[in-house]
Amino acid sequence: MITNIFKDKESIQRYRSILKKITERIKNHNGLIRVITHHDTDGLTSGALIIKMLYRLNKEFHLSIVEYLSKEFVDKLGEEYNNRYNNNDNNNNNNEDNILYIFCDMGSSRINDILNQGLNAIILDHHPPVINDLEVKEIYQLNAHILGINGAKEISASGVCYLVAREFGFYDLSALAITGAIGDMQHKPFSGMNKYIINEAREHRYLTGILKDIIYNCYDLPVWKSMLYNTQPYIRELNNKEKIINFLKKLNIDPEKRNLNEEDRQKLKIALMPYVEKEEDIIVDRYVIKHKVDDAFYLSELLNACGRKGLGSVGIGAAVEDDECINIAKDIYIEYKEEIIQEIRNTQINSLNNIEYFFGKKGMVGIIASLFVKDKPVLGIYEEGEYYKISSRGNKNLVNEGLNLSEAMKIAYKFGGNGGGHNVASGARVPKIHLDEFLKEVDEIVGKQLKK
Ligand code: C5P
Ligand code: C5P
């Protein structure tokens, strides 16, 4: 039972009550439903999951994909909402006929702006909330943290969206929830509510298997390509086609082969061990889902590439199993990874006492930052107008030692910017002139966190 996941009776009651209210609000809504989601894998799977739910419920909807939920964007929604409300001639200013907003993978940190605009809204989020209530005036806020579930580890935004969809019996959407959680790197290993969703997906056969396999078998690509483009783990010594092909040939493995057999897997694993920290880096749990892209990790990688390259709609198309979008997404993935490999070669790391940082390109700094994390968190920075945008990444060990990048990134507010996210992966936006001061303060904050 899903209720076993909750820590106490009160949480179970609150969970039941908020889900009842959310599903009623969706069911009773006659007007447009405007879904706003984030451009990363978890955001795209959340968006795809929600629109699948809405078209099954015969609702009119509109989906927007954003990189970041800014105050300006919320204010614009407010304008649209209020215009519509005021232009309602029959004076039937009923919320059920006006616009209903569903924010996925975002919204909890912007709840005050959403409140200020008086939007009729549902927030489905897993980021730390600023208001710790499930109901805040007109807003229903289903946020994992408020129910005692760790949103950084135990459930992703698409998992939160799935909690709503399963109320309607749409258990097949669990496949997208699993993909979203993998995109947010919550799968090593899955725990808490994620595990519950995994079990439910298995029971209904939307997750058809969990296979111990070599990571390169996740991809629908010749092995040399999956070795080149896979960055989890990134093997610096094998960072071009020629090196990989020679490496495979020495092992007597055909580089063009897909789906390595047991013998190949063993040979490759043994040969790669000197380059990785542990066996689990290359021998992983593969989640086989009922989807045209049947490996959840590969699907999450395709969606990530679409989102980061500004092709979120193609990502949504791939997530809802449009054949042409899946083909485009596969091409985009290769293009994106080629660019990443090139960018990694050009990356120059700078060190402060407790953090490292580098300058890079939009859509790439987050992934590259995570590849460079060893014993210090890494910040990737790129320019956008009058601002620098920052993606910061840590690892499990650093978080266990006290690292909280979300707190560190929030120092951006002091400089007229903003920031937040999770302890292990977070981001910020800082006016250009304040970058040095920002980095200095982040360095000090991280220093204090790691000495705790
Ligand atoms: O918006 P959201 O919280 O979902 O974004 C988190 C981002 O951080 C994702 O893009 C995810 O891939 C990344 N991440 C990471 N390393 C982790 C956890 C998350 O790079 N250990
Ligand atoms: O953009 P990036 O993938 O680095 O974002 C990592 C995490 O930080 C995400 O959860 C994102 O929602 C959060 N973030 C934030 N404020 C920003 C930038 C990112 O809360 N200005």
PDB file of N, CA and C in Angstrom, residues 27-84:
ATOM      1  N   LYS A  27     -10.908  17.207 -12.490  1.00  0.00           N
ATOM      2  CA  LYS A  27     -12.108  16.607 -13.082  1.00  0.00           C
ATOM      3  C   LYS A  27     -13.195  17.654 -13.352  1.00  0.00           C
ATOM      4  N   ASN A  28     -13.356  18.570 -12.390  1.00  0.00           N
ATOM      5  CA  ASN A  28     -14.453  19.541 -12.500  1.00  0.00           C
ATOM      6  C   ASN A  28     -14.118  20.732 -13.377  1.00  0.00           C
ATOM      7  N   HIS A  29     -12.861  20.828 -13.803  1.00  0.00           N
ATOM      8  CA  HIS A  29     -12.477  22.035 -14.536  1.00  0.00           C
ATOM      9  C   HIS A  29     -12.973  21.964 -15.977  1.00  0.00           C
ATOM     10  N   ASN A  30     -13.673  23.018 -16.403  1.00  0.00           N
ATOM     11  CA  ASN A  30     -14.230  23.014 -17.768  1.00  0.00           C
ATOM     12  C   ASN A  30     -13.393  23.818 -18.742  1.00  0.00           C
ATOM     13  N   GLY A  31     -12.617  24.755 -18.227  1.00  0.00           N
ATOM     14  CA  GLY A  31     -11.860  25.648 -19.116  1.00  0.00           C
ATOM     15  C   GLY A  31     -10.492  25.074 -19.458  1.00  0.00           C
ATOM     16  N   LEU A  32      -9.649  25.982 -19.915  1.00  0.00           N
ATOM     17  CA  LEU A  32      -8.300  25.601 -20.330  1.00  0.00           C
ATOM     18  C   LEU A  32      -7.436  25.210 -19.124  1.00  0.00           C
ATOM     19  N   ILE A  33      -6.605  24.192 -19.318  1.00  0.00           N
ATOM     20  CA  ILE A  33      -5.601  23.862 -18.292  1.00  0.00           C
ATOM     21  C   ILE A  33      -4.243  24.175 -18.884  1.00  0.00           C
ATOM     22  N   ARG A  34      -3.525  25.067 -18.223  1.00  0.00           N
ATOM     23  CA  ARG A  34      -2.225  25.483 -18.748  1.00  0.00           C
ATOM     24  C   ARG A  34      -1.154  24.789 -17.916  1.00  0.00           C
ATOM     25  N   VAL A  35      -0.389  23.922 -18.569  1.00  0.00           N
ATOM     26  CA  VAL A  35       0.639  23.146 -17.868  1.00  0.00           C
ATOM     27  C   VAL A  35       1.986  23.817 -18.131  1.00  0.00           C
ATOM     28  N   ILE A  36       2.734  24.052 -17.080  1.00  0.00           N
ATOM     29  CA  ILE A  36       4.044  24.693 -17.248  1.00  0.00           C
ATOM     30  C   ILE A  36       5.086  23.776 -16.617  1.00  0.00           C
ATOM     31  N   THR A  37       6.061  23.410 -17.415  1.00  0.00           N
ATOM     32  CA  THR A  37       7.044  22.455 -16.894  1.00  0.00           C
ATOM     33  C   THR A  37       8.466  22.864 -17.246  1.00  0.00           C
ATOM     34  N   HIS A  38       9.398  22.150 -16.624  1.00  0.00           N
ATOM     35  CA  HIS A  38      10.830  22.444 -16.746  1.00  0.00           C
ATOM     36  C   HIS A  38      11.401  21.713 -17.957  1.00  0.00           C
ATOM     37  N   HIS A  39      12.515  22.217 -18.491  1.00  0.00           N
ATOM     38  CA  HIS A  39      13.041  21.658 -19.747  1.00  0.00           C
ATOM     39  C   HIS A  39      13.948  20.438 -19.560  1.00  0.00           C
ATOM     40  N   ASP A  40      14.249  20.034 -18.325  1.00  0.00           N
ATOM     41  CA  ASP A  40      15.127  18.860 -18.193  1.00  0.00           C
ATOM     42  C   ASP A  40      14.308  17.558 -18.270  1.00  0.00           C
ATOM     43  N   THR A  41      15.014  16.425 -18.190  1.00  0.00           N
ATOM     44  CA  THR A  41      14.326  15.137 -18.357  1.00  0.00           C
ATOM     45  C   THR A  41      13.135  14.987 -17.418  1.00  0.00           C
ATOM     46  N   ASP A  42      13.353  15.331 -16.163  1.00  0.00           N
ATOM     47  CA  ASP A  42      12.279  15.152 -15.186  1.00  0.00           C
ATOM     48  C   ASP A  42      11.104  16.075 -15.514  1.00  0.00           C
ATOM     49  N   GLY A  43      11.415  17.282 -15.978  1.00  0.00           N
ATOM     50  CA  GLY A  43      10.361  18.220 -16.361  1.00  0.00           C
ATOM     51  C   GLY A  43       9.605  17.725 -17.592  1.00  0.00           C
ATOM     52  N   LEU A  44      10.339  17.228 -18.579  1.00  0.00           N
ATOM     53  CA  LEU A  44       9.680  16.771 -19.816  1.00  0.00           C
ATOM     54  C   LEU A  44       8.825  15.532 -19.560  1.00  0.00           C
ATOM     55  N   THR A  45       9.331  14.613 -18.749  1.00  0.00           N
ATOM     56  CA  THR A  45       8.511  13.429 -18.446  1.00  0.00           C
ATOM     57  C   THR A  45       7.283  13.846 -17.627  1.00  0.00           C
ATOM     58  N   SER A  46       7.465  14.828 -16.745  1.00  0.00           N
ATOM     59  CA  SER A  46       6.317  15.331 -15.962  1.00  0.00           C
ATOM     60  C   SER A  46       5.272  15.912 -16.902  1.00  0.00           C
ATOM     61  N   GLY A  47       5.718  16.758 -17.829  1.00  0.00           N
ATOM     62  CA  GLY A  47       4.796  17.401 -18.774  1.00  0.00           C
ATOM     63  C   GLY A  47       4.080  16.365 -19.611  1.00  0.00           C
ATOM     64  N   ALA A  48       4.851  15.384 -20.121  1.00  0.00           N
ATOM     65  CA  ALA A  48       4.264  14.357 -20.987  1.00  0.00           C
ATOM     66  C   ALA A  48       3.227  13.542 -20.205  1.00  0.00           C
ATOM     67  N   LEU A  49       3.588  13.234 -18.976  1.00  0.00           N
ATOM     68  CA  LEU A  49       2.693  12.428 -18.127  1.00  0.00           C
ATOM     69  C   LEU A  49       1.374  13.184 -17.864  1.00  0.00           C
ATOM     70  N   ILE A  50       1.505  14.474 -17.555  1.00  0.00           N
ATOM     71  CA  ILE A  50       0.303  15.256 -17.245  1.00  0.00           C
ATOM     72  C   ILE A  50      -0.572  15.435 -18.488  1.00  0.00           C
ATOM     73  N   ILE A  51       0.045  15.710 -19.657  1.00  0.00           N
ATOM     74  CA  ILE A  51      -0.835  15.903 -20.829  1.00  0.00           C
ATOM     75  C   ILE A  51      -1.489  14.582 -21.254  1.00  0.00           C
ATOM     76  N   LYS A  52      -0.769  13.476 -21.056  1.00  0.00           N
ATOM     77  CA  LYS A  52      -1.422  12.183 -21.368  1.00  0.00           C
ATOM     78  C   LYS A  52      -2.646  12.004 -20.463  1.00  0.00           C
ATOM     79  N   MET A  53      -2.463  12.360 -19.203  1.00  0.00           N
ATOM     80  CA  MET A  53      -3.577  12.244 -18.262  1.00  0.00           C
ATOM     81  C   MET A  53      -4.728  13.156 -18.708  1.00  0.00           C
ATOM     82  N   LEU A  54      -4.370  14.391 -19.114  1.00  0.00           N
ATOM     83  CA  LEU A  54      -5.420  15.356 -19.463  1.00  0.00           C
ATOM     84  C   LEU A  54      -6.157  14.964 -20.737  1.00  0.00           C
ATOM     85  N   TYR A  55      -5.444  14.443 -21.739  1.00  0.00           N
ATOM     86  CA  TYR A  55      -6.232  14.083 -22.914  1.00  0.00           C
ATOM     87  C   TYR A  55      -7.086  12.854 -22.688  1.00  0.00           C
ATOM     88  N   ARG A  56      -6.663  12.000 -21.803  1.00  0.00           N
ATOM     89  CA  ARG A  56      -7.544  10.869 -21.458  1.00  0.00           C
ATOM     90  C   ARG A  56      -8.790  11.354 -20.715  1.00  0.00           C
ATOM     91  N   LEU A  57      -8.636  12.491 -19.991  1.00  0.00           N
ATOM     92  CA  LEU A  57      -9.784  13.022 -19.240  1.00  0.00           C
ATOM     93  C   LEU A  57     -10.589  14.007 -20.096  1.00  0.00           C
ATOM     94  N   ASN A  58     -10.198  14.098 -21.381  1.00  0.00           N
ATOM     95  CA  ASN A  58     -10.865  14.994 -22.333  1.00  0.00           C
ATOM     96  C   ASN A  58     -10.822  16.448 -21.882  1.00  0.00           C
ATOM     97  N   LYS A  59      -9.646  16.892 -21.461  1.00  0.00           N
ATOM     98  CA  LYS A  59      -9.492  18.288 -21.031  1.00  0.00           C
ATOM     99  C   LYS A  59      -8.765  19.076 -22.114  1.00  0.00           C
ATOM    100  N   GLU A  60      -9.103  20.354 -22.176  1.00  0.00           N
ATOM    101  CA  GLU A  60      -8.401  21.256 -23.100  1.00  0.00           C
ATOM    102  C   GLU A  60      -7.128  21.720 -22.392  1.00  0.00           C
ATOM    103  N   PHE A  61      -5.982  21.593 -23.066  1.00  0.00           N
ATOM    104  CA  PHE A  61      -4.762  22.007 -22.365  1.00  0.00           C
ATOM    105  C   PHE A  61      -3.770  22.712 -23.286  1.00  0.00           C
ATOM    106  N   HIS A  62      -2.810  23.310 -22.649  1.00  0.00           N
ATOM    107  CA  HIS A  62      -1.740  24.038 -23.342  1.00  0.00           C
ATOM    108  C   HIS A  62      -0.494  23.764 -22.509  1.00  0.00           C
ATOM    109  N   LEU A  63       0.586  23.322 -23.176  1.00  0.00           N
ATOM    110  CA  LEU A  63       1.812  22.987 -22.422  1.00  0.00           C
ATOM    111  C   LEU A  63       2.926  23.966 -22.769  1.00  0.00           C
ATOM    112  N   SER A  64       3.560  24.503 -21.760  1.00  0.00           N
ATOM    113  CA  SER A  64       4.732  25.366 -21.981  1.00  0.00           C
ATOM    114  C   SER A  64       5.928  24.744 -21.283  1.00  0.00           C
ATOM    115  N   ILE A  65       7.085  24.857 -21.954  1.00  0.00           N
ATOM    116  CA  ILE A  65       8.315  24.308 -21.381  1.00  0.00           C
ATOM    117  C   ILE A  65       9.246  25.482 -21.103  1.00  0.00           C
ATOM    118  N   VAL A  66       9.682  25.625 -19.886  1.00  0.00           N
ATOM    119  CA  VAL A  66      10.559  26.759 -19.568  1.00  0.00           C
ATOM    120  C   VAL A  66      11.853  26.258 -18.925  1.00  0.00           C
ATOM    121  N   GLU A  67      12.871  27.067 -19.085  1.00  0.00           N
ATOM    122  CA  GLU A  67      14.167  26.705 -18.523  1.00  0.00           C
ATOM    123  C   GLU A  67      14.163  26.979 -17.023  1.00  0.00           C
ATOM    124  N   TYR A  68      13.378  27.989 -16.673  1.00  0.00           N
ATOM    125  CA  TYR A  68      13.411  28.445 -15.296  1.00  0.00           C
ATOM    126  C   TYR A  68      12.135  29.238 -15.062  1.00  0.00           C
ATOM    127  N   LEU A  69      11.480  29.070 -13.922  1.00  0.00           N
ATOM    128  CA  LEU A  69      10.240  29.811 -13.641  1.00  0.00           C
ATOM    129  C   LEU A  69      10.595  31.157 -13.010  1.00  0.00           C
ATOM    130  N   SER A  70      10.605  32.191 -13.831  1.00  0.00           N
ATOM    131  CA  SER A  70      10.991  33.515 -13.315  1.00  0.00           C
ATOM    132  C   SER A  70       9.754  34.247 -12.799  1.00  0.00           C
ATOM    133  N   LYS A  71       9.999  35.271 -12.014  1.00  0.00           N
ATOM    134  CA  LYS A  71       8.901  36.104 -11.512  1.00  0.00           C
ATOM    135  C   LYS A  71       8.192  36.749 -12.706  1.00  0.00           C
ATOM    136  N   GLU A  72       8.972  37.172 -13.689  1.00  0.00           N
ATOM    137  CA  GLU A  72       8.401  37.844 -14.868  1.00  0.00           C
ATOM    138  C   GLU A  72       7.410  36.911 -15.582  1.00  0.00           C
ATOM    139  N   PHE A  73       7.785  35.638 -15.671  1.00  0.00           N
ATOM    140  CA  PHE A  73       6.911  34.674 -16.354  1.00  0.00           C
ATOM    141  C   PHE A  73       5.597  34.517 -15.571  1.00  0.00           C
ATOM    142  N   VAL A  74       5.718  34.414 -14.253  1.00  0.00           N
ATOM    143  CA  VAL A  74       4.511  34.264 -13.425  1.00  0.00           C
ATOM    144  C   VAL A  74       3.653  35.522 -13.560  1.00  0.00           C
ATOM    145  N   ASP A  75       4.302  36.688 -13.591  1.00  0.00           N
ATOM    146  CA  ASP A  75       3.546  37.944 -13.725  1.00  0.00           C
ATOM    147  C   ASP A  75       2.797  37.981 -15.059  1.00  0.00           C
ATOM    148  N   LYS A  76       3.441  37.460 -16.091  1.00  0.00           N
ATOM    149  CA  LYS A  76       2.789  37.437 -17.410  1.00  0.00           C
ATOM    150  C   LYS A  76       1.560  36.511 -17.384  1.00  0.00           C
ATOM    151  N   LEU A  77       1.713  35.382 -16.700  1.00  0.00           N
ATOM    152  CA  LEU A  77       0.566  34.470 -16.562  1.00  0.00           C
ATOM    153  C   LEU A  77      -0.569  35.183 -15.832  1.00  0.00           C
ATOM    154  N   GLY A  78      -0.182  35.964 -14.817  1.00  0.00           N
ATOM    155  CA  GLY A  78      -1.172  36.703 -14.022  1.00  0.00           C
ATOM    156  C   GLY A  78      -1.949  37.666 -14.896  1.00  0.00           C
ATOM    157  N   GLU A  79      -1.236  38.348 -15.786  1.00  0.00           N
ATOM    158  CA  GLU A  79      -1.877  39.310 -16.678  1.00  0.00           C
ATOM    159  C   GLU A  79      -2.912  38.601 -17.553  1.00  0.00           C
ATOM    160  N   GLU A  80      -2.469  37.492 -18.130  1.00  0.00           N
ATOM    161  CA  GLU A  80      -3.332  36.700 -19.016  1.00  0.00           C
ATOM    162  C   GLU A  80      -4.582  36.226 -18.249  1.00  0.00           C
ATOM    163  N   TYR A  81      -4.352  35.769 -17.044  1.00  0.00           N
ATOM    164  CA  TYR A  81      -5.422  35.226 -16.209  1.00  0.00           C
ATOM    165  C   TYR A  81      -6.432  36.319 -15.879  1.00  0.00           C
ATOM    166  N   ASN A  82      -5.887  37.471 -15.472  1.00  0.00           N
ATOM    167  CA  ASN A  82      -6.781  38.543 -15.046  1.00  0.00           C
ATOM    168  C   ASN A  82      -7.536  39.137 -16.221  1.00  0.00           C
ATOM    169  N   ASN A  83      -6.903  39.217 -17.393  1.00  0.00           N
ATOM    170  CA  ASN A  83      -7.603  39.699 -18.586  1.00  0.00           C
ATOM    171  C   ASN A  83      -8.773  38.808 -18.898  1.00  0.00           C
ATOM    172  N   ARG A  84      -8.514  37.533 -18.864  1.00  0.00           N
ATOM    173  CA  ARG A  84      -9.553  36.562 -19.197  1.00  0.00           C
ATOM    174  C   ARG A  84     -10.705  36.648 -18.186  1.00  0.00           C
TER     175      ARG A  84
END
